[in-house]
Each structure stands twice: as structure tokens, then as C-alpha cells.
PDB file of C-alpha atoms and ligand atoms in Angstrom:
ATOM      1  CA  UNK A  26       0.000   0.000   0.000  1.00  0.00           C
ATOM      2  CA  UNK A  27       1.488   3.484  -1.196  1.00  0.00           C
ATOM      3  CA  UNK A  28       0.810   5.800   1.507  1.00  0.00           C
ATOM      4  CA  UNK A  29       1.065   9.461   0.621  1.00  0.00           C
ATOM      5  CA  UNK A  30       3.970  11.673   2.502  1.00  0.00           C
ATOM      6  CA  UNK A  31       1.420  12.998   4.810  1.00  0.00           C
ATOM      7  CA  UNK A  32      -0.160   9.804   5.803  1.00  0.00           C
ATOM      8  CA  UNK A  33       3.229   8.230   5.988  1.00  0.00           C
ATOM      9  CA  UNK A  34       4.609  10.731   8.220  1.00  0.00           C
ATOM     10  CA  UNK A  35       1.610   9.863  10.631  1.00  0.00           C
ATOM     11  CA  UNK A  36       2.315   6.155  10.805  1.00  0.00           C
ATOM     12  CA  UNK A  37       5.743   7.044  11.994  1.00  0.00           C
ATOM     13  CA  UNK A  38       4.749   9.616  14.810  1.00  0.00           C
ATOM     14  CA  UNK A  39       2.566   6.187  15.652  1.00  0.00           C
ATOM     15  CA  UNK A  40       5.310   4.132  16.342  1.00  0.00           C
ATOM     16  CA  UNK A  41       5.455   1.797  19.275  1.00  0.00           C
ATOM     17  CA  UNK A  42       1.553   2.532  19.678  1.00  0.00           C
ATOM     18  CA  UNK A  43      -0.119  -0.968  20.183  1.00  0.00           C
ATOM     19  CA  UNK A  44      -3.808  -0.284  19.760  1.00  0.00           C
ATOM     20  CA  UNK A  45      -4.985   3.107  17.950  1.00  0.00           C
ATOM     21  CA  UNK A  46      -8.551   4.767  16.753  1.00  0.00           C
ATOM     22  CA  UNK A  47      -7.835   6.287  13.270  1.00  0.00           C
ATOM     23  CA  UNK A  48     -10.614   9.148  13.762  1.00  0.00           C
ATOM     24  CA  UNK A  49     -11.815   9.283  10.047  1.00  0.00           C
ATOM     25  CA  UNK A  50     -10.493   6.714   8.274  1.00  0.00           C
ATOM     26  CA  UNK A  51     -11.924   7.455   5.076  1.00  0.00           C
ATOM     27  CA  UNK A  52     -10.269   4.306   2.739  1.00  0.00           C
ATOM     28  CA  UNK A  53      -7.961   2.677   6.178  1.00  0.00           C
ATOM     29  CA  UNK A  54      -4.793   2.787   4.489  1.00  0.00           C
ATOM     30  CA  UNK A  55      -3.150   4.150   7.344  1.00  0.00           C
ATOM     31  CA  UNK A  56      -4.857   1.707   9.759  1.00  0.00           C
ATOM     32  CA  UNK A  57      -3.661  -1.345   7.553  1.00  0.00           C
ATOM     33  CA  UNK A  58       0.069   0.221   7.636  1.00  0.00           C
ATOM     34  CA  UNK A  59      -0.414   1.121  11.625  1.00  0.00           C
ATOM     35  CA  UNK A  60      -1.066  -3.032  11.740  1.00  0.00           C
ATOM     36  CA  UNK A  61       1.252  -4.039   8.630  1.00  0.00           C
ATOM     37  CA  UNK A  62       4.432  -2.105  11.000  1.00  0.00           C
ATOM     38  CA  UNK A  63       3.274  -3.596  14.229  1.00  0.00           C
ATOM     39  CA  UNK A  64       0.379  -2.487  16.103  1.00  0.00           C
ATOM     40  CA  UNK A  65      -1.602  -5.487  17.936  1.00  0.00           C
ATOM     41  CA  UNK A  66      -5.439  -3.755  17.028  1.00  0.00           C
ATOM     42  CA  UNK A  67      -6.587  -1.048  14.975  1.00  0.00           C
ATOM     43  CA  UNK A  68     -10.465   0.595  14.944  1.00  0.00           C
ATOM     44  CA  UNK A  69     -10.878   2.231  11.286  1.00  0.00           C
ATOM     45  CA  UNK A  70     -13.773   5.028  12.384  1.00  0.00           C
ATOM     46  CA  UNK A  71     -15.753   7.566  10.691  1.00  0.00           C
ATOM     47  CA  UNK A  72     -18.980   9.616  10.855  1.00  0.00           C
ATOM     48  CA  UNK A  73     -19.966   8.444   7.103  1.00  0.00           C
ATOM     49  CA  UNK A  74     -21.364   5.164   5.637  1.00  0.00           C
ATOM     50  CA  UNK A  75     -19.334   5.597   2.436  1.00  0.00           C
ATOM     51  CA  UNK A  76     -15.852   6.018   3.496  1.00  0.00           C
ATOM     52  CA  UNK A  77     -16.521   3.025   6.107  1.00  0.00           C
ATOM     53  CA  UNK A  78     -17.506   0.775   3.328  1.00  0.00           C
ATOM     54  CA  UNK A  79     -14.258   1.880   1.693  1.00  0.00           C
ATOM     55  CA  UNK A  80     -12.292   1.104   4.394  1.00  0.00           C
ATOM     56  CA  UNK A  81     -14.004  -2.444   4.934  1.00  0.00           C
ATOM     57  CA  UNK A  82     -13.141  -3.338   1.123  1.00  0.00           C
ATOM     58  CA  UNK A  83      -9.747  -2.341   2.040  1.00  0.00           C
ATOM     59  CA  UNK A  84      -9.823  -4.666   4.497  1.00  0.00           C
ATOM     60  CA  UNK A  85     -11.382  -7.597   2.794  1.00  0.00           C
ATOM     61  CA  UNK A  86      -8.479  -7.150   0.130  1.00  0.00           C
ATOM     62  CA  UNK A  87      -5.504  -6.564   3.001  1.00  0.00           C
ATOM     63  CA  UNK A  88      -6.913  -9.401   4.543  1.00  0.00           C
ATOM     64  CA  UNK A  89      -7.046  -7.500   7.977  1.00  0.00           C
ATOM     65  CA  UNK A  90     -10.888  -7.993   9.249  1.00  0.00           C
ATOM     66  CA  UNK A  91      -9.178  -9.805  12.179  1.00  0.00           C
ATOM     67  CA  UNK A  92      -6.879  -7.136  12.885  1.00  0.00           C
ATOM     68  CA  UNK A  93      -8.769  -3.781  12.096  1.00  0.00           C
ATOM     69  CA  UNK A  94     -12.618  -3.315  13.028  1.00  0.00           C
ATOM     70  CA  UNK A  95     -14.633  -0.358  11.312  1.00  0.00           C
ATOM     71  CA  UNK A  96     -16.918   1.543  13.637  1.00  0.00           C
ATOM     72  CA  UNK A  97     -19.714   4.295  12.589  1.00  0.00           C
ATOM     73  CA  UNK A  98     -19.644   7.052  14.346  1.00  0.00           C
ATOM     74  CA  UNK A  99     -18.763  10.994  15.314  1.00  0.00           C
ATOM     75  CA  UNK A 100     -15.621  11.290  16.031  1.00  0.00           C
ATOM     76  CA  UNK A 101     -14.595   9.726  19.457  1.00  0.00           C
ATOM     77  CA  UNK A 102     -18.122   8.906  20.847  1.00  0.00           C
ATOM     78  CA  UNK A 103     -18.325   5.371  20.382  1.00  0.00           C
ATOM     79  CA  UNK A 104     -14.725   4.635  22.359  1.00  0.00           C
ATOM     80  CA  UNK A 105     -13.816   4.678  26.120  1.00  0.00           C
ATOM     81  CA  UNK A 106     -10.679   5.509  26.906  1.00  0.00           C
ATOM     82  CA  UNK A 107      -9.226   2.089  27.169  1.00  0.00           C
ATOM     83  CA  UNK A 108      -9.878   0.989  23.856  1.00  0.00           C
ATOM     84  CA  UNK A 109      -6.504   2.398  22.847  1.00  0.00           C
ATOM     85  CA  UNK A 110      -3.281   3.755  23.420  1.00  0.00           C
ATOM     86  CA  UNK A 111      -3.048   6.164  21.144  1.00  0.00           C
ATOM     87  CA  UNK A 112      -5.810   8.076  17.988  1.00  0.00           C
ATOM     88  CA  UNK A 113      -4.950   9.662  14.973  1.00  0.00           C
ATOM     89  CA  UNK A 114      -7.021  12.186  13.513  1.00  0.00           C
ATOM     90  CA  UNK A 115      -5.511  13.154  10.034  1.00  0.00           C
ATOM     91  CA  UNK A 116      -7.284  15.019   6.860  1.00  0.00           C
ATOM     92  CA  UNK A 117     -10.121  17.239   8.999  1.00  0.00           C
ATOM     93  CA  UNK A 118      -9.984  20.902   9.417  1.00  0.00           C
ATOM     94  CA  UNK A 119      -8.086  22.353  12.367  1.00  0.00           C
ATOM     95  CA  UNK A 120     -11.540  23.481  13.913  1.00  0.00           C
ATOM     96  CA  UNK A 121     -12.859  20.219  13.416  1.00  0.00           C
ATOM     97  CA  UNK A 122      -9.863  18.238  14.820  1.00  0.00           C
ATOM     98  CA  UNK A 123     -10.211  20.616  18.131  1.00  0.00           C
ATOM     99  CA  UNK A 124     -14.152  19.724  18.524  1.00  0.00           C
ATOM    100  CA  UNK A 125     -13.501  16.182  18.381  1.00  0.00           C
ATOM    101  CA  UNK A 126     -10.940  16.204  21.055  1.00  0.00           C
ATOM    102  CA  UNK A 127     -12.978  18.420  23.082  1.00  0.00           C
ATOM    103  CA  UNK A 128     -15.894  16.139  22.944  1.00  0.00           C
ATOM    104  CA  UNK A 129     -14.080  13.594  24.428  1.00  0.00           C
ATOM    105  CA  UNK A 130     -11.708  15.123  27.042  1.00  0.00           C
ATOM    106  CA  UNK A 131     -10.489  11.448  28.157  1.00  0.00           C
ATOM    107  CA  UNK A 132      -8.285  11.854  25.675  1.00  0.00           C
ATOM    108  CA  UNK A 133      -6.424  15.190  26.635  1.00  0.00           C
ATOM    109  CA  UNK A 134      -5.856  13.244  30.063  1.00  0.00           C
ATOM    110  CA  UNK A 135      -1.846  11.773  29.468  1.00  0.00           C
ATOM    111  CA  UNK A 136      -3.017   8.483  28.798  1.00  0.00           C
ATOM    112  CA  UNK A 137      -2.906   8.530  24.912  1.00  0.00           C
ATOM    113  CA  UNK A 138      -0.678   9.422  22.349  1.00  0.00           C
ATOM    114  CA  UNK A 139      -2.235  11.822  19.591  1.00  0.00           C
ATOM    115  CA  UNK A 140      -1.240  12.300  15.991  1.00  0.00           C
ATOM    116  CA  UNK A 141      -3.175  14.961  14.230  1.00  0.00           C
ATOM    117  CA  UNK A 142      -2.655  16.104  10.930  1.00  0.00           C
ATOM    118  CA  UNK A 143      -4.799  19.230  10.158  1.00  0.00           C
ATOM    119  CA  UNK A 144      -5.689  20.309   6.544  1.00  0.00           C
ATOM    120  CA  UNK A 145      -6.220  24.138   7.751  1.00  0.00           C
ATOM    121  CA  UNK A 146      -5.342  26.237  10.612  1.00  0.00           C
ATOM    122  CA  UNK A 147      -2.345  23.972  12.475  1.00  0.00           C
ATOM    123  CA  UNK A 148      -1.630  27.213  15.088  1.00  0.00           C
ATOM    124  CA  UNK A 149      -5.024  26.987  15.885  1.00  0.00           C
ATOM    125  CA  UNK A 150      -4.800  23.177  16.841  1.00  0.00           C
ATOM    126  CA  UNK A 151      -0.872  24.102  18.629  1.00  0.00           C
ATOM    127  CA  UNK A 152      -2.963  26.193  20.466  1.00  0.00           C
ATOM    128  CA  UNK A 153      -5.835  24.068  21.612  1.00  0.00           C
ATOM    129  CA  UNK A 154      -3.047  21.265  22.717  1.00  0.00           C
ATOM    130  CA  UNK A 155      -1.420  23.991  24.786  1.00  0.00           C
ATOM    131  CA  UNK A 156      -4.469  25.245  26.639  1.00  0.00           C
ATOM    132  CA  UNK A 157      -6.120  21.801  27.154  1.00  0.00           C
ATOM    133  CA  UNK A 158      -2.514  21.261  28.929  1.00  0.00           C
ATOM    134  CA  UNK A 159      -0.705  18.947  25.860  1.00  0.00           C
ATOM    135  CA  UNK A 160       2.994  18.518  24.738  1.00  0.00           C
ATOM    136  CA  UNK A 161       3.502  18.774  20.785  1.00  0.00           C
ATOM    137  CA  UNK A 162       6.266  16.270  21.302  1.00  0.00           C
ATOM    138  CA  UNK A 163       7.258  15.691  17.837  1.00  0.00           C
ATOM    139  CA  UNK A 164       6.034  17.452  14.902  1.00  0.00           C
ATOM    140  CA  UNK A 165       6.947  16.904  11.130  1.00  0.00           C
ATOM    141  CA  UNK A 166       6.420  18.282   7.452  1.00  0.00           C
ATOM    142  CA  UNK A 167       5.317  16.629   4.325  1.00  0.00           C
ATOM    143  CA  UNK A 168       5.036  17.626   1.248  1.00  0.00           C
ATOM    144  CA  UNK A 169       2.676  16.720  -1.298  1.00  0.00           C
ATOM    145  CA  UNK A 170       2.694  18.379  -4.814  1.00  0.00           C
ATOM    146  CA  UNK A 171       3.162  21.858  -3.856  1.00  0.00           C
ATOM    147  CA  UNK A 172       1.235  21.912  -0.454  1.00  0.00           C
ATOM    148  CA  UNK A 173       3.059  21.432   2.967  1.00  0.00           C
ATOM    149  CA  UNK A 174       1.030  19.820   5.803  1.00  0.00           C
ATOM    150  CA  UNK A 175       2.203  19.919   9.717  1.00  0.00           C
ATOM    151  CA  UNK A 176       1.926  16.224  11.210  1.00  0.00           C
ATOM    152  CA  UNK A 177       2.025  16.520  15.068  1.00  0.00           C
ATOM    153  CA  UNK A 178       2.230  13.815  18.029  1.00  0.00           C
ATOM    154  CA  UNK A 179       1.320  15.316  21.448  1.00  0.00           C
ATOM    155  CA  UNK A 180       0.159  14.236  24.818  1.00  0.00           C
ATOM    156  CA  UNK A 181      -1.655  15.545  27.565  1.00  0.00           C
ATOM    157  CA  UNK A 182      -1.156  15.418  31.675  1.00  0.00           C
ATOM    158  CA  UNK A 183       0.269  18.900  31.941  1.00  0.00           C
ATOM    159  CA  UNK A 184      -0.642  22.008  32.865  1.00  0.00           C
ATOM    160  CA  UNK A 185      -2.341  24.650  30.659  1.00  0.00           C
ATOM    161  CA  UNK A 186       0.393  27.105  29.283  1.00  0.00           C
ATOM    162  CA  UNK A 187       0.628  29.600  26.694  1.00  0.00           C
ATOM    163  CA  UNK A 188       1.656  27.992  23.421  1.00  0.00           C
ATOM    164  CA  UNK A 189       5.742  28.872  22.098  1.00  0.00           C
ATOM    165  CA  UNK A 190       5.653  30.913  19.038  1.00  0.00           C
ATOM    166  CA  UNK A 191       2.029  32.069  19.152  1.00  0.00           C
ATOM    167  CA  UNK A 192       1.117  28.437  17.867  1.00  0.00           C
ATOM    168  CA  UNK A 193       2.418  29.334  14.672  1.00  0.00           C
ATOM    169  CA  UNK A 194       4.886  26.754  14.730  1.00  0.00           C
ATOM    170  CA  UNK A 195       6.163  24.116  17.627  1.00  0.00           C
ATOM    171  CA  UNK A 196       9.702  23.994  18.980  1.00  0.00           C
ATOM    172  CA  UNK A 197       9.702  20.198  17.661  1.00  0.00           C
ATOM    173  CA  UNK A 198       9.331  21.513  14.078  1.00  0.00           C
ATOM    174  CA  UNK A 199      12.951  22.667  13.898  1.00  0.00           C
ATOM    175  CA  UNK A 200      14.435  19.461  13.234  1.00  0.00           C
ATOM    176  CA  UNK A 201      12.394  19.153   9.863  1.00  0.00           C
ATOM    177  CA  UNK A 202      14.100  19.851   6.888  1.00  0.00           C
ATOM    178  CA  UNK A 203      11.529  21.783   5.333  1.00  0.00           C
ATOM    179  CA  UNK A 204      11.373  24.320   8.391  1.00  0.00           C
ATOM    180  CA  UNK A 205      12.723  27.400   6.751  1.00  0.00           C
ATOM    181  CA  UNK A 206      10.556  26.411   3.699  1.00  0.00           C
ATOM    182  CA  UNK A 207       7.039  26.310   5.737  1.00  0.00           C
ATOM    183  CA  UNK A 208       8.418  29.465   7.649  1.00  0.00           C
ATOM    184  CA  UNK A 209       9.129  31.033   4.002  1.00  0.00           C
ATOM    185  CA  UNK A 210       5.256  30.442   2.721  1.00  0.00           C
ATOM    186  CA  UNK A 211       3.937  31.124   6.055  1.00  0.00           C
ATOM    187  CA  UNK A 212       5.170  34.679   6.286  1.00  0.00           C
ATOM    188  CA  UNK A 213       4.438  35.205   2.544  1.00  0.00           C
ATOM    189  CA  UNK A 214       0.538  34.961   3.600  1.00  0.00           C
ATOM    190  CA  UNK A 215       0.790  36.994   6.471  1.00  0.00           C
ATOM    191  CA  UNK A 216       2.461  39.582   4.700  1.00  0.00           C
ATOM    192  CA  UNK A 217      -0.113  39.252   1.421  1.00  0.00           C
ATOM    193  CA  UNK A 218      -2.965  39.325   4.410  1.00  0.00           C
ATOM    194  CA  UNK A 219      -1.577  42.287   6.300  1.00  0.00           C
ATOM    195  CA  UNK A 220      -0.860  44.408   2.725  1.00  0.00           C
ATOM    196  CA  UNK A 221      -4.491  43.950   1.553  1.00  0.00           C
ATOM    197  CA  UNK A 222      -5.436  44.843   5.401  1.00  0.00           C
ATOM    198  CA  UNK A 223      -3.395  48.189   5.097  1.00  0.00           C
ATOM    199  CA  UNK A 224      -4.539  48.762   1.560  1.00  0.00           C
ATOM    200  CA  UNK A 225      -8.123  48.849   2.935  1.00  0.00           C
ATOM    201  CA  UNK A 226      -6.821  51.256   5.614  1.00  0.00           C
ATOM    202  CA  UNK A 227      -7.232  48.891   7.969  1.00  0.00           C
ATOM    203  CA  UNK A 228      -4.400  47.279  10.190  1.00  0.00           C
ATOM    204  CA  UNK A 229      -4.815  44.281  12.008  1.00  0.00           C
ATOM    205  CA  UNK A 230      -2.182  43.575  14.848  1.00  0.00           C
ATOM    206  CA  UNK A 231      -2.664  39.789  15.230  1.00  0.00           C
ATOM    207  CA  UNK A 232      -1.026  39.537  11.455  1.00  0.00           C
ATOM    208  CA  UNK A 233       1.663  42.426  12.487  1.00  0.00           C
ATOM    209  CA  UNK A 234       2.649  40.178  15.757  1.00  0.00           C
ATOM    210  CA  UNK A 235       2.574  36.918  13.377  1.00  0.00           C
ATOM    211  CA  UNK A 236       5.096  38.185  11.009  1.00  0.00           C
ATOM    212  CA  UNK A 237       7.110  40.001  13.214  1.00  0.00           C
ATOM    213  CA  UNK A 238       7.484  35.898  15.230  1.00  0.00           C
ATOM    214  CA  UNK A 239       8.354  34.372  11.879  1.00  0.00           C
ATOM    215  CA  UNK A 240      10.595  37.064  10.571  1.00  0.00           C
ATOM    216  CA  UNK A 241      12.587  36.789  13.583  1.00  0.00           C
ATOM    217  CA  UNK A 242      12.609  32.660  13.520  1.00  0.00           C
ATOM    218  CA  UNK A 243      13.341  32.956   9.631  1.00  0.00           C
ATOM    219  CA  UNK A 244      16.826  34.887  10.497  1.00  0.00           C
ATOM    220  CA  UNK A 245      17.914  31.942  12.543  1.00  0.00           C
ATOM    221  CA  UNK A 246      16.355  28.709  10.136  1.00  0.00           C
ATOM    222  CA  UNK A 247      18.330  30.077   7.075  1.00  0.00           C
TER     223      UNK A 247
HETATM  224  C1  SAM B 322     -10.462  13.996   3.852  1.00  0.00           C
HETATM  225  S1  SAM B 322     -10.882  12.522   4.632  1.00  0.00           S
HETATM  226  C2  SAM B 322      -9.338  12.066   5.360  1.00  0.00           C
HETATM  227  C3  SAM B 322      -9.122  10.590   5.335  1.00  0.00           C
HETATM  228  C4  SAM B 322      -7.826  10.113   5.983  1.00  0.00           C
HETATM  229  N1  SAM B 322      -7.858  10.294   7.416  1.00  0.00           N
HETATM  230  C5  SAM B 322      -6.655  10.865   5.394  1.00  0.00           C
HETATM  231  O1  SAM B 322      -6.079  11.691   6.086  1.00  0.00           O
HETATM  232  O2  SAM B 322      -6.322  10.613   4.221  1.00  0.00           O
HETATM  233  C6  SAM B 322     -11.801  13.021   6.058  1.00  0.00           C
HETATM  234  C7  SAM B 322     -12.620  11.894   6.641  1.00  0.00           C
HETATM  235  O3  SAM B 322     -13.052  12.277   7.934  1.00  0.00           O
HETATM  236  C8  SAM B 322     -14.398  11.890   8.104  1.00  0.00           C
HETATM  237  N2  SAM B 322     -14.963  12.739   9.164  1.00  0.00           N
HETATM  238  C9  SAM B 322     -15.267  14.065   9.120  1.00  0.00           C
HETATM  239  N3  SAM B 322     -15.750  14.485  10.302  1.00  0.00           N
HETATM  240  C10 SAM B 322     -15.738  13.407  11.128  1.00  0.00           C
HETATM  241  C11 SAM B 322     -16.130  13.185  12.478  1.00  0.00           C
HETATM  242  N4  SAM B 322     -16.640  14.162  13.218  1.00  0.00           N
HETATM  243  N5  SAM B 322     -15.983  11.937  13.002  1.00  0.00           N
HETATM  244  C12 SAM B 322     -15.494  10.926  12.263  1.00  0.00           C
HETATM  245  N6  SAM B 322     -15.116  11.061  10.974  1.00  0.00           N
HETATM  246  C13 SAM B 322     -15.232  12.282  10.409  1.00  0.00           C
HETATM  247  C14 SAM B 322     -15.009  12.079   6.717  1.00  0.00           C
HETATM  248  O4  SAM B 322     -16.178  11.312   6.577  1.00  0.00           O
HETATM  249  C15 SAM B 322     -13.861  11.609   5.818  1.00  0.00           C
HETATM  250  O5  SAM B 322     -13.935  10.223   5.533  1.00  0.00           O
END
């Protein structure tokens, strides 16, 4: 099974993780790898009929029925906590990703890992993890045609804080070779966002504090 960068980068943040809830499976791929490098149990979940039945033919064809059950349902509802020891939720919306995990706060707790992988607004996820009192322990890049996601592992237990770097980036996210590259694009939008603010006569000093955090992180990346 090909998995795409993004996906693939998520199956490695899982590693070590022995039973894990893939929150929207959509086709399973990623719960058949999660099993294929080692995990004992996967559940393949999602709020739609039509993805499920993807991910069951998936199954049927991988083989993996035993290994990998589908369940229908919204987000994190039909589990208790002990189900697993760690859920993904890759491919949603940053807002979405955030009302799923506060829907089911058992998961914020410590006891789970979690690897999210939001389409849109990742500081607003960093952010979320840091108030609800989670660690972005690890966080990497992928890039897929000419779009750059942010793939994130993170655990709870601690105490609320303020989030480093406004949530625009984590501190993990240095290692990643494509860094200065989603620092690069990042500050090109905030600088296209704040122009067309101050052409309209308008300033806006979220965007002025946002630029001024990259600009100064983009002098030490390159
Ligand atoms: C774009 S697909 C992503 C599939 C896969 N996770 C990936 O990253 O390639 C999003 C999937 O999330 C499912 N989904 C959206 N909201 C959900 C929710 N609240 N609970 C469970 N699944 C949800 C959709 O039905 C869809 O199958």
C-alpha cells in the first residue's frame, strides 16, 4: 500500500503505539500500515457510511478484518478511553480536529498518544493542545505536490500554558528539513494578508505580531 507523505509521516509519529482509533479513516490505508508495521489492534472510524464501506473493502483485500474493526460514528463517541493507546485524527480541518478532542476530554488526560494532521489552521490546533494542557512532542512536514502539511504527536497530563511561538509553529518543528521552507510560505501569507489589510486602511495587529514571530525565527532557520 502506497501511503502518501502525509499519511506516511503519521504512521511514523505512531510508532510503538499498540492499539490506535484512526478518527476518520476514510479508505484505512493508514490503519492497515499502523497493523502491517506492528500495532496489535486497529479501529478504522468515521462519521460516514461511504468512506466506512471503503475502508471495509480495504480490508477484505488486506486481509485484515481480524486485525482492524470499522466503527460508525462521530468522532470519538463510540470509544472509552481504554480501547486504545493512542488516535490519529488526520485530513479534517483544524476546527474540526479541536471539537472532536474536546468532545471527548479522556483523551487530553496523558493516557494517549495523539497524531493529528490538520488540513487548515495547524496554530489553531498548537494552540488548543497547549491550553487543554498537551505537549507537541514531535512534529513533522510533508510535502505533497506543492502543499506542505504539519503532522504533530502530542500528549496531555500537563498544565495549561501559553503555546511557544504564538502556535504558529512548535519547537519540535525545527528538526524538519523543510522548516525554513514552511516558515518562508507562512510569512508570505501573512504579509499578502496584512498588505491587503493596510490597503483597505485597515491594520490588524494579530497579522503584524505573526510576522514580526516568523521574521525573527526565519533569520535563525536560514
Ligand atoms: C479527507 S478525509 C481524510 C481521510 C484520511 N484520514 C486521510 O487523512 O487521508 C476526512 C474523513 O473524515 C471523516 N470525518 C469528518 N468528520 C468526522 C467526524 N466528526 N468523526 C469521524 N469522521 C469524520 C469524513 O467522513 C472523511 O472520511
Amino acid at each position: 500500500m502506497n501511503l502518501t507523505p502525509r499519511l506516511q509521516a503519521a504512521a511514523e509519529l505512531c510508532r510503538g503505539a499498540q492499539r490506535v482509533i484512526d478518527v476518520g479513516c476514510d479508505h484505512a490505508h493508514l490503519c492497515v500500515e499502523l497493523v502491517r508495521r506492528g500495532a496489535a489492534f486497529a479501529y478504522a472510524s468515521d462519521v460516514r457510511e461511504g468512506p466506512l464501506r471503503r475502508a471495509q473493502e480495504t480490508l477484505a483485500r488486506c486481509g485484515m478484518e481480524g486485525r482492524i474493526k470499522t466503527v460508525l460514528c462521530d468522532g470519538l463517541r463510540g470509544f472509552t478511553p481504554d480501547r486504545a493507546d493512542a488516535v490519529v485524527i488526520c485530513g479534517m480541518g483544524g476546527d474540526t480536529i479541536c471539537q472532536i478532542l474536546r468532545e471527548s476530554p479522556w483523551v487530553l488526560a496523558g493516557r494517549h498518544r495523539l497524531v493529528l494532521q490538520p488540513m487548515t489552521r495547524s496554530e489553531t490546533v498548537r494552540r488548543f493542545l497547549a491550553h487543554s494542557g498537551c505537549t507537541v512532542t514531535e512534529e513533522r512536514l510533508a510535502l505533497e505536490g506543492d502543499r506542505l502539511y504539519c503532522v504533530m504527536a502530542a500528549r496531555g497530563g500537563c498544565a495549561p500554558y501559553e503555546p511557544e511561538n504564538g502556535g504558529l509553529f512548535s519547537d519540535a518543528m525545527r528538526q524538519d528539513p523543510l522548516f525554513s521552507q514552511y516558515l518562508n510560505r507562512l510569512a508570505g501569507r501573512c504579509r499578502a494578508a496584512l498588505e491587503g489589510r493596510q490597503s483597505a486602511g485597515l491594520d490588524d495587529g494579530g497579522l503584524r505580531e505573526a510576522l514580526a514571530i516568523l521574521q525573527k525565527e526565519e533569520r535563525y532557520a536560514t
